[in-house]
Short mmCIF file of N, CA, C and O in Angstrom, two decimals:
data_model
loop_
_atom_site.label_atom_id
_atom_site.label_comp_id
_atom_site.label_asym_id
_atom_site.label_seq_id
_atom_site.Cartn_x
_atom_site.Cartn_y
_atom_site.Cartn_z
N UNK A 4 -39.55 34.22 -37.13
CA UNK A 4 -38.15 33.91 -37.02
C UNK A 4 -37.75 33.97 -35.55
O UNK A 4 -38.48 34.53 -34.73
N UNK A 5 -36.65 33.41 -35.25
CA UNK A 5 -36.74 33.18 -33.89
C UNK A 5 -34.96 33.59 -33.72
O UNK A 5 -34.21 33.22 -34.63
N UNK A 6 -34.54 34.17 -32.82
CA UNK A 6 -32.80 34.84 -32.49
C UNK A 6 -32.64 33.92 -31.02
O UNK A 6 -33.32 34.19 -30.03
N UNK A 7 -31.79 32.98 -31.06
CA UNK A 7 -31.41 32.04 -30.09
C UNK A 7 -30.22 32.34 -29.30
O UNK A 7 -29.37 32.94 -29.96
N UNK A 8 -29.90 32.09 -28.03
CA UNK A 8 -28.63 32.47 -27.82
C UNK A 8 -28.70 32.29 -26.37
O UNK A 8 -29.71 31.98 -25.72
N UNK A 9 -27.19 32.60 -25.80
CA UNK A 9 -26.87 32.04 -24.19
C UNK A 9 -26.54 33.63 -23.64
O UNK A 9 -25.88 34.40 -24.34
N UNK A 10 -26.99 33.96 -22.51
CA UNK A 10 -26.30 34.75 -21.56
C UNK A 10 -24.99 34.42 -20.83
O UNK A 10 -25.11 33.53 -19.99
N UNK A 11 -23.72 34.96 -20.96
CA UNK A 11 -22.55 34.39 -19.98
C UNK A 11 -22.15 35.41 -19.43
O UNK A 11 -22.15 36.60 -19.76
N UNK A 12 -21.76 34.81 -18.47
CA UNK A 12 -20.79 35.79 -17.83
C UNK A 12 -18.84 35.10 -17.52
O UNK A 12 -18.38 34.51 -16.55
N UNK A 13 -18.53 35.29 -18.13
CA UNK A 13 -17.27 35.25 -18.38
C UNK A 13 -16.17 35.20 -17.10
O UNK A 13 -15.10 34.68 -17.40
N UNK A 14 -16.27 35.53 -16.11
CA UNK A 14 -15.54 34.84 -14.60
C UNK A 14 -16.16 34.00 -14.02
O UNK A 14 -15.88 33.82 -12.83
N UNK A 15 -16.92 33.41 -14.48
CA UNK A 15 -17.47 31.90 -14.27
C UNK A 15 -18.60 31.21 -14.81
O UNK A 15 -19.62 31.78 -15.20
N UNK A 16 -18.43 30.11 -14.82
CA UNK A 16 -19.15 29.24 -16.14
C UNK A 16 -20.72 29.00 -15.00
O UNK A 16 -21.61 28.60 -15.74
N UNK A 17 -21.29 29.15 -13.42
CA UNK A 17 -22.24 28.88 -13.20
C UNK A 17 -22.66 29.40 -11.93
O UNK A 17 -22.95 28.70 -10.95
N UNK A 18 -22.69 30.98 -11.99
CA UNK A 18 -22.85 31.65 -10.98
C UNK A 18 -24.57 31.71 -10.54
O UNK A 18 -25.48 31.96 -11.33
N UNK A 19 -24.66 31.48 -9.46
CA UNK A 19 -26.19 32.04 -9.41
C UNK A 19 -26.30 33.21 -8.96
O UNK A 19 -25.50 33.84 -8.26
N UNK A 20 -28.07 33.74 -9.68
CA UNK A 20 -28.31 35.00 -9.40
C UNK A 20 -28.55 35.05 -8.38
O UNK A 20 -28.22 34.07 -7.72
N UNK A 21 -29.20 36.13 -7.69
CA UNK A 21 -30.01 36.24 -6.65
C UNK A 21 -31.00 35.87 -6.79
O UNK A 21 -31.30 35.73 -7.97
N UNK A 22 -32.06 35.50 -5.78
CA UNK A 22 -33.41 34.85 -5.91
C UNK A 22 -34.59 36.07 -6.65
O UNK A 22 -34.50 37.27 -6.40
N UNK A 23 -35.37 35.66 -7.32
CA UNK A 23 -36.30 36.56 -8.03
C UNK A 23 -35.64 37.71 -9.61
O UNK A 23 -36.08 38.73 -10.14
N UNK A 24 -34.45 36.83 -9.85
CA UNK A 24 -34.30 37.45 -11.06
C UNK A 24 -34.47 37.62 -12.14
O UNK A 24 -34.60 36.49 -12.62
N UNK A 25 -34.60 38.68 -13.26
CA UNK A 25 -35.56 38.51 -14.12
C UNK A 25 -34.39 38.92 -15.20
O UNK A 25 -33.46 39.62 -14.81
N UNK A 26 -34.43 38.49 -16.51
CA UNK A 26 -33.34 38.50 -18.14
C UNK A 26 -34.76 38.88 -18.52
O UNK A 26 -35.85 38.41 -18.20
N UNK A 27 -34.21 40.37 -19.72
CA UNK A 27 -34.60 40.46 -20.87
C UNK A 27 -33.60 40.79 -21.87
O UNK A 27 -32.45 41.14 -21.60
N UNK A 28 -34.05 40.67 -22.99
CA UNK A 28 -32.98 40.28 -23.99
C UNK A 28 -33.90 41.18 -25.19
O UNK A 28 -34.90 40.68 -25.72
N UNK A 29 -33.57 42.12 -25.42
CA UNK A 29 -34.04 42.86 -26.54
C UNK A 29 -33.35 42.90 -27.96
O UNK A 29 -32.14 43.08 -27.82
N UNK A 30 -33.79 42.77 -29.46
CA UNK A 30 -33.73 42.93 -30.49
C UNK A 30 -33.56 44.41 -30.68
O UNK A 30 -34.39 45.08 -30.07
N UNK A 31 -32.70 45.04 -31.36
CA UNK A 31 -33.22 46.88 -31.29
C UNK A 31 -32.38 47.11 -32.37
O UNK A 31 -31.34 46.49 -32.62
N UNK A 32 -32.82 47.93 -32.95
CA UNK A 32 -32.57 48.52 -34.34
C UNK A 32 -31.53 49.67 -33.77
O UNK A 32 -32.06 50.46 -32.99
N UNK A 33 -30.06 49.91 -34.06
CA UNK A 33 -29.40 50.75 -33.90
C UNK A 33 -28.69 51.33 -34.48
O UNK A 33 -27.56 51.62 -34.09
N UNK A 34 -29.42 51.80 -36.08
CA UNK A 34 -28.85 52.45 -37.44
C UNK A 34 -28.15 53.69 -37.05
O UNK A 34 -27.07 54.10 -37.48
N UNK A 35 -28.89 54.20 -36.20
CA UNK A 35 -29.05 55.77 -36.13
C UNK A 35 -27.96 56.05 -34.65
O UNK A 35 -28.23 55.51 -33.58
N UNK A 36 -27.07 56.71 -34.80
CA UNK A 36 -25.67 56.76 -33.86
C UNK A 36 -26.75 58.11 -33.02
O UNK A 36 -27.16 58.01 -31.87
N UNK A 37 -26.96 59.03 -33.73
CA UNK A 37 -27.90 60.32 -32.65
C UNK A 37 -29.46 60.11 -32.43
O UNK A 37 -30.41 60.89 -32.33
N UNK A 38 -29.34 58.94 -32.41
CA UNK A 38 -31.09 58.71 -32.04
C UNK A 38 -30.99 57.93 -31.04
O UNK A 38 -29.88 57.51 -30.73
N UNK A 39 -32.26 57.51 -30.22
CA UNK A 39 -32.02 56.38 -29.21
C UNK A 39 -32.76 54.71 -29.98
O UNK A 39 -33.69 54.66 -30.79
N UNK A 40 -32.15 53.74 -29.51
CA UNK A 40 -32.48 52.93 -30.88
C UNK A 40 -33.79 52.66 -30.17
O UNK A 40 -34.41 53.02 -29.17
N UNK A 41 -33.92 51.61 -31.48
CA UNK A 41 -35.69 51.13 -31.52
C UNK A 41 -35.78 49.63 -30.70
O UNK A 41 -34.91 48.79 -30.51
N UNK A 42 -37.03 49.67 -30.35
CA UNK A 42 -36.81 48.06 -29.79
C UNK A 42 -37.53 47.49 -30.98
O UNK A 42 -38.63 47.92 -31.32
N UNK A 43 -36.93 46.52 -31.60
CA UNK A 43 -37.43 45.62 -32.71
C UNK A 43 -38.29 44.31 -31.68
O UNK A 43 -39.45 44.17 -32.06
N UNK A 44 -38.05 43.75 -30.94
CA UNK A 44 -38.42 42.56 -30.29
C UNK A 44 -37.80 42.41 -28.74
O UNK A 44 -36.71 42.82 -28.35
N UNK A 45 -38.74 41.74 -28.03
CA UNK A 45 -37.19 41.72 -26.64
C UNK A 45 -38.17 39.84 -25.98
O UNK A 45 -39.38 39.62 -26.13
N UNK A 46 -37.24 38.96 -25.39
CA UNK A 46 -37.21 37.82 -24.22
C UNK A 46 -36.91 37.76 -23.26
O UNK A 46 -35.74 37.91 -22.90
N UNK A 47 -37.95 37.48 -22.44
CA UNK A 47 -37.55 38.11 -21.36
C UNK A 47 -38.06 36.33 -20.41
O UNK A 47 -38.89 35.54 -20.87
N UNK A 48 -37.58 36.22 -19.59
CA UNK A 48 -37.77 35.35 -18.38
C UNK A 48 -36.86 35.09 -17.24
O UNK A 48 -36.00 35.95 -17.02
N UNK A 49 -36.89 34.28 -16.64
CA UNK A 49 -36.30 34.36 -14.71
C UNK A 49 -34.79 33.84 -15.27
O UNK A 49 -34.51 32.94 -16.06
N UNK A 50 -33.90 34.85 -14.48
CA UNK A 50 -32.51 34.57 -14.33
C UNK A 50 -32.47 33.86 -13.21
O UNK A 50 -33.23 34.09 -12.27
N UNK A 51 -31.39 32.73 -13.18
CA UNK A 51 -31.54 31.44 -12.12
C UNK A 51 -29.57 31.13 -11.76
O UNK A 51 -28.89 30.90 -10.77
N UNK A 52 -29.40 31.27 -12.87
CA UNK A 52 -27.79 30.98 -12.93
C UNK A 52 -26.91 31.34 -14.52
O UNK A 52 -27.62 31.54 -15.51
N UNK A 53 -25.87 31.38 -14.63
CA UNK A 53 -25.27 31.53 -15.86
C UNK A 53 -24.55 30.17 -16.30
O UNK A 53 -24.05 29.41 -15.47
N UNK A 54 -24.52 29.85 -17.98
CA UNK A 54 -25.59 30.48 -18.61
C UNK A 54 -27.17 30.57 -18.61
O UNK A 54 -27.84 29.91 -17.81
N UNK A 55 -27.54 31.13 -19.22
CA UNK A 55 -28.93 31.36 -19.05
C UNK A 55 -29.75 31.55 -20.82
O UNK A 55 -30.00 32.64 -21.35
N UNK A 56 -29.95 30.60 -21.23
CA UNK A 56 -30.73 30.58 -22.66
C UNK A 56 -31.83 31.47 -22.91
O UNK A 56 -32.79 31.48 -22.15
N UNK A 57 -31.77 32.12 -23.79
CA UNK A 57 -32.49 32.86 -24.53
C UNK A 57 -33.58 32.87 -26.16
O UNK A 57 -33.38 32.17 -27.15
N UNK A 58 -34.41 33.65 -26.02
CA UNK A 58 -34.97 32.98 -27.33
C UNK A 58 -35.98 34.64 -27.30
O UNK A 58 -36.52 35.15 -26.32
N UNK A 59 -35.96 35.19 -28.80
CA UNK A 59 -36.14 36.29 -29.42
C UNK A 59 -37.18 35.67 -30.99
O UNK A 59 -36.77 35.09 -32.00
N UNK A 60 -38.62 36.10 -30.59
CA UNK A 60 -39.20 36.00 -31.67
C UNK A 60 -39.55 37.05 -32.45
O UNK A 60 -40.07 37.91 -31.75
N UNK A 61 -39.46 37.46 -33.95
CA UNK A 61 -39.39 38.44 -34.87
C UNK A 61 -40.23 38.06 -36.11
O UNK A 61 -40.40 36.86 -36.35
N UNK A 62 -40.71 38.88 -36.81
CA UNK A 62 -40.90 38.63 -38.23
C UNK A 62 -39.58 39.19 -39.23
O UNK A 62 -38.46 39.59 -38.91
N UNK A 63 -40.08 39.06 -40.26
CA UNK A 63 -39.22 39.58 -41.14
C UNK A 63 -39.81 41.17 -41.66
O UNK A 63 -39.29 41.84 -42.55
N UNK A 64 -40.75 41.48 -41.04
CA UNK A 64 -41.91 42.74 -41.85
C UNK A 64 -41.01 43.95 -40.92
O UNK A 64 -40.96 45.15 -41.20
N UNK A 65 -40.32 43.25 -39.73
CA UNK A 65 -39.98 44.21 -38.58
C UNK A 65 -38.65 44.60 -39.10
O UNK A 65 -38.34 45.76 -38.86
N UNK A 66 -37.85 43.95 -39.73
CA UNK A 66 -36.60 44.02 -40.23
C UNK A 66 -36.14 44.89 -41.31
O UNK A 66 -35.83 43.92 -42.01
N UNK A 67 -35.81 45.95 -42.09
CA UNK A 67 -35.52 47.14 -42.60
C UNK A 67 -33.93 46.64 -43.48
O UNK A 67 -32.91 46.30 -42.88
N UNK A 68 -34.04 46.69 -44.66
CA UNK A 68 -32.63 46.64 -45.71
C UNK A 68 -31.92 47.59 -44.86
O UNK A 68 -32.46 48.52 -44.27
N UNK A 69 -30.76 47.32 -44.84
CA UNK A 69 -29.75 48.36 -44.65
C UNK A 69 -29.79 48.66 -42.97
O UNK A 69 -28.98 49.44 -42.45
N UNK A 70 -30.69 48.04 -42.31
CA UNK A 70 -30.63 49.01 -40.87
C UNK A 70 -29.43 47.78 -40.13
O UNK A 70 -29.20 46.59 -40.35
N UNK A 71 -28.86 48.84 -39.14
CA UNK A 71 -27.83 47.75 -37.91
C UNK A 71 -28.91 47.30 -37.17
O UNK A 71 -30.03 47.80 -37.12
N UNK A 72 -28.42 46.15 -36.49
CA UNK A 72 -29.18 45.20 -35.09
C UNK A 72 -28.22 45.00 -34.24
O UNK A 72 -27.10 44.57 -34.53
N UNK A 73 -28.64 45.31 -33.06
CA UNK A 73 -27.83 44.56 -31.71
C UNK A 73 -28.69 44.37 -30.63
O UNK A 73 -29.70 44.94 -30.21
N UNK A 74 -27.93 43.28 -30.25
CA UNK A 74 -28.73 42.71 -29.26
C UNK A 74 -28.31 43.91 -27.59
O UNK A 74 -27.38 44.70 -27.73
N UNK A 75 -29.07 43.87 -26.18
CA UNK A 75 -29.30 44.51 -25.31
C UNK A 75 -30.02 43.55 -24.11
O UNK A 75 -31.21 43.22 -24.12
N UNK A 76 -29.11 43.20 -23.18
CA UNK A 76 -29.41 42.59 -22.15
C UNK A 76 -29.57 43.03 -20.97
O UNK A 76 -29.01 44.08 -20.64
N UNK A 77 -30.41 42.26 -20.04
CA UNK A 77 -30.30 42.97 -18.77
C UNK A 77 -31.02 42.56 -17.95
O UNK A 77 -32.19 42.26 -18.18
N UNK A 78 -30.38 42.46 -16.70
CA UNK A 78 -30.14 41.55 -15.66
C UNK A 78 -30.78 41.98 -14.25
O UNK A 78 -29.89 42.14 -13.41
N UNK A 79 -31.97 42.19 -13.79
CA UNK A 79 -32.40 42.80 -12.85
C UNK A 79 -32.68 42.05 -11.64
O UNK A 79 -32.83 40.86 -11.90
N UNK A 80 -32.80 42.35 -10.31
CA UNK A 80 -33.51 41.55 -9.15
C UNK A 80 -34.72 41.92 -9.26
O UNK A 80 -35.28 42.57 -10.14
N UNK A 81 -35.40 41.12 -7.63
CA UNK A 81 -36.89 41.52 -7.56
C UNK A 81 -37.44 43.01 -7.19
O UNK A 81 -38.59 43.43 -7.15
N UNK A 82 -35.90 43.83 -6.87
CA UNK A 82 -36.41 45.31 -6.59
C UNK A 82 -36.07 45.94 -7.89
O UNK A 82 -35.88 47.11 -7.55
N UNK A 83 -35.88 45.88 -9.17
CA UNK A 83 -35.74 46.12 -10.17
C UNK A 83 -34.18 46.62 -10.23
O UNK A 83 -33.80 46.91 -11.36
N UNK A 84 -33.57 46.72 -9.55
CA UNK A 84 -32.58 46.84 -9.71
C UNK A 84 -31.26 46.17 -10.81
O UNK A 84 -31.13 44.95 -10.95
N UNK A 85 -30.51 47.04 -11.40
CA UNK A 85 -29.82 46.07 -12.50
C UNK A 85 -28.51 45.88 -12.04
O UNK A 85 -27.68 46.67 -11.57
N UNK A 86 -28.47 44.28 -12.33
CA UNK A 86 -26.97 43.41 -11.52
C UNK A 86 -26.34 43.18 -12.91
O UNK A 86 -25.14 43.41 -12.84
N UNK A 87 -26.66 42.87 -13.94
CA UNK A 87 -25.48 42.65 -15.19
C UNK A 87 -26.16 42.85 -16.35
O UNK A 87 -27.31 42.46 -16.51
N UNK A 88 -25.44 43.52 -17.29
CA UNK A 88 -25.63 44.12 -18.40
C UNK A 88 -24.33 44.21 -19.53
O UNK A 88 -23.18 44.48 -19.18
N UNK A 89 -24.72 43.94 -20.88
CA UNK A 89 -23.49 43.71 -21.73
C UNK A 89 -23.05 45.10 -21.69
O UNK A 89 -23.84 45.98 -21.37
N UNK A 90 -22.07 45.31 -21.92
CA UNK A 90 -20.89 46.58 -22.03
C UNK A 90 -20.56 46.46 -23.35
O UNK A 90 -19.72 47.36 -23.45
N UNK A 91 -20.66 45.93 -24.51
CA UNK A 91 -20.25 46.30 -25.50
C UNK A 91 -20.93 46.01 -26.37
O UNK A 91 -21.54 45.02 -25.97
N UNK A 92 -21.29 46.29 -27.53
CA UNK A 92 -22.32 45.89 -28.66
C UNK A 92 -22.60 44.70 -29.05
O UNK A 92 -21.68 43.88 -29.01
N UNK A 93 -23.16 44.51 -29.26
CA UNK A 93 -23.26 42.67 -29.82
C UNK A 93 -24.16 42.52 -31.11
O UNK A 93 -25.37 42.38 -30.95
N UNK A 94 -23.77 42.55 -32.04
CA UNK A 94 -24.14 42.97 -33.68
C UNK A 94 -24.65 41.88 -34.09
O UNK A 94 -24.19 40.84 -33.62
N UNK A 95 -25.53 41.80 -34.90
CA UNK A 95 -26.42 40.40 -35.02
C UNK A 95 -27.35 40.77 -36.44
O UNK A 95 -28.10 41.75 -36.37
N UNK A 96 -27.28 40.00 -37.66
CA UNK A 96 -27.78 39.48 -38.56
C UNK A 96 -29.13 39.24 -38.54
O UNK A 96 -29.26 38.02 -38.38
N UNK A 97 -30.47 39.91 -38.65
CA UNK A 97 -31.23 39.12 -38.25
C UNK A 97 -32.44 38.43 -39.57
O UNK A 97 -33.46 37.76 -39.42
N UNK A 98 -31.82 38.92 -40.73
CA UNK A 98 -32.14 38.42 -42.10
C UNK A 98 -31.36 37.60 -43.01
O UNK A 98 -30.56 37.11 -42.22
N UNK A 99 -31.15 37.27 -43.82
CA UNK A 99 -30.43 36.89 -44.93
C UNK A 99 -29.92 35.38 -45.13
O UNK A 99 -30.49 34.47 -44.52
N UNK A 100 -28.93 35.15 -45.90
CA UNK A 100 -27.83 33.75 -45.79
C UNK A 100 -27.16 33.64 -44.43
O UNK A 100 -27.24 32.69 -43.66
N UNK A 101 -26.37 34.98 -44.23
CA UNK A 101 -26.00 34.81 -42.62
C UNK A 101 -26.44 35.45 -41.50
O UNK A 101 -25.85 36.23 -40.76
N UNK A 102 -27.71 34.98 -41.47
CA UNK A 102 -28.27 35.26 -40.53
C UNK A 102 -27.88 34.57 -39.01
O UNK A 102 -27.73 33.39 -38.68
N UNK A 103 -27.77 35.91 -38.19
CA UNK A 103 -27.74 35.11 -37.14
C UNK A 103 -28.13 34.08 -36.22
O UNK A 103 -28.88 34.67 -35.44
N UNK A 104 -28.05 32.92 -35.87
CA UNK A 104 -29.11 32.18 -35.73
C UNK A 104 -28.91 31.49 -34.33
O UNK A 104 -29.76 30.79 -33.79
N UNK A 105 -27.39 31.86 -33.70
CA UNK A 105 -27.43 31.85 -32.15
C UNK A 105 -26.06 32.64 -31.91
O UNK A 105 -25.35 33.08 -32.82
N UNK A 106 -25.78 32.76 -30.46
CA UNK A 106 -25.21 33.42 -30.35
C UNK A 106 -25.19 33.87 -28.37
O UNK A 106 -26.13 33.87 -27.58
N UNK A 107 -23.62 34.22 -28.15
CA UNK A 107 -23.36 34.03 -27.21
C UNK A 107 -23.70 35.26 -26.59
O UNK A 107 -24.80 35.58 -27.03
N UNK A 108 -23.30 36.10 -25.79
CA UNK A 108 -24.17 37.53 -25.12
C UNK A 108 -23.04 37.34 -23.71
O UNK A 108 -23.09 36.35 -22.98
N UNK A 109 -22.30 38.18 -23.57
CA UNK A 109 -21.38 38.44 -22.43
C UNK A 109 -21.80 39.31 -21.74
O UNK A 109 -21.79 40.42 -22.27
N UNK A 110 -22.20 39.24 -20.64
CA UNK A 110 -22.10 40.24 -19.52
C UNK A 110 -21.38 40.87 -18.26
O UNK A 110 -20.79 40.07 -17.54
N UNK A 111 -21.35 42.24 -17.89
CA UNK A 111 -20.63 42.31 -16.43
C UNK A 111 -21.60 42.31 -15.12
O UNK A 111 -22.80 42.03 -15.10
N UNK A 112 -20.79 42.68 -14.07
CA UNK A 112 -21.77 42.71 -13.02
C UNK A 112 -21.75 44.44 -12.76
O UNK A 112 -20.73 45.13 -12.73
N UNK A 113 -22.94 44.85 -12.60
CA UNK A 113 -22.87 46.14 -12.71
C UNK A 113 -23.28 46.42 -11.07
O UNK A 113 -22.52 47.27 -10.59
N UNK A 114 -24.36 45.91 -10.04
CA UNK A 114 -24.15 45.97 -8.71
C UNK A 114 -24.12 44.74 -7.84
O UNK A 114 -24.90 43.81 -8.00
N UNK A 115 -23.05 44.78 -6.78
CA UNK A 115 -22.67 43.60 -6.33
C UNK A 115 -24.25 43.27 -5.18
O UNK A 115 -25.05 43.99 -4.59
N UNK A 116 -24.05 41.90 -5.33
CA UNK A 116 -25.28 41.29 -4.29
C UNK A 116 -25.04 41.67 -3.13
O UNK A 116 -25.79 41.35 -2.21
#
């Protein structure tokens, strides 16, 4: 199964990154409020500009009745450093009739270039 979706950043429709930047985009199981969650799956490749497309491959064997999913982004340079990251949960379907099947992903800027 495959979780599709865009990276944005929301004060502008086509900012570029800095040179050598890298998106990963993790799947993670986050049932458990006092645990640290699980990584179910993560996509990862070169940040260039916003948006920035994404693509999350999964089975269904990885997926658990009853557990929450959210997605977890993040936005690093070539010194690993992290420039944008979502701030708020982003809840995502990753079985069923409504399954999620794309989906948008907002981010802030967490250190300036």
């Amino acid at each position: 199964m495959t979780l599709r979706g865009r990276v944005v950043f929301p004060n502008g429709p086509r900012i570029p990154i800095e040179s050598g930047g890298k998106l990963t985009v993790e799947l993670q199981d986050t049932s458990l409020a006092d645990a640290p969650s699980k990584l179910i799956a993560q996509g990862k490749g070169q940040a260039i500009r916003f948006p920035m497309a994404f693509a999350i491959k999964y089975t269904s064997r990885q997926i658990l009745a009853g557990a929450r999913y959210s997605l977890r982004v993040s936005i690093k340079n070539k010194n690993d450093e992290l420039l944008y990251t979502n701030n708020v949960r982003i809840e995502v379907t990753p079985l069923g009739p409504n399954r999620t099947k794309f989906i948008d992903v907002p981010v802030i800027l967490v250190k300036s270039r």
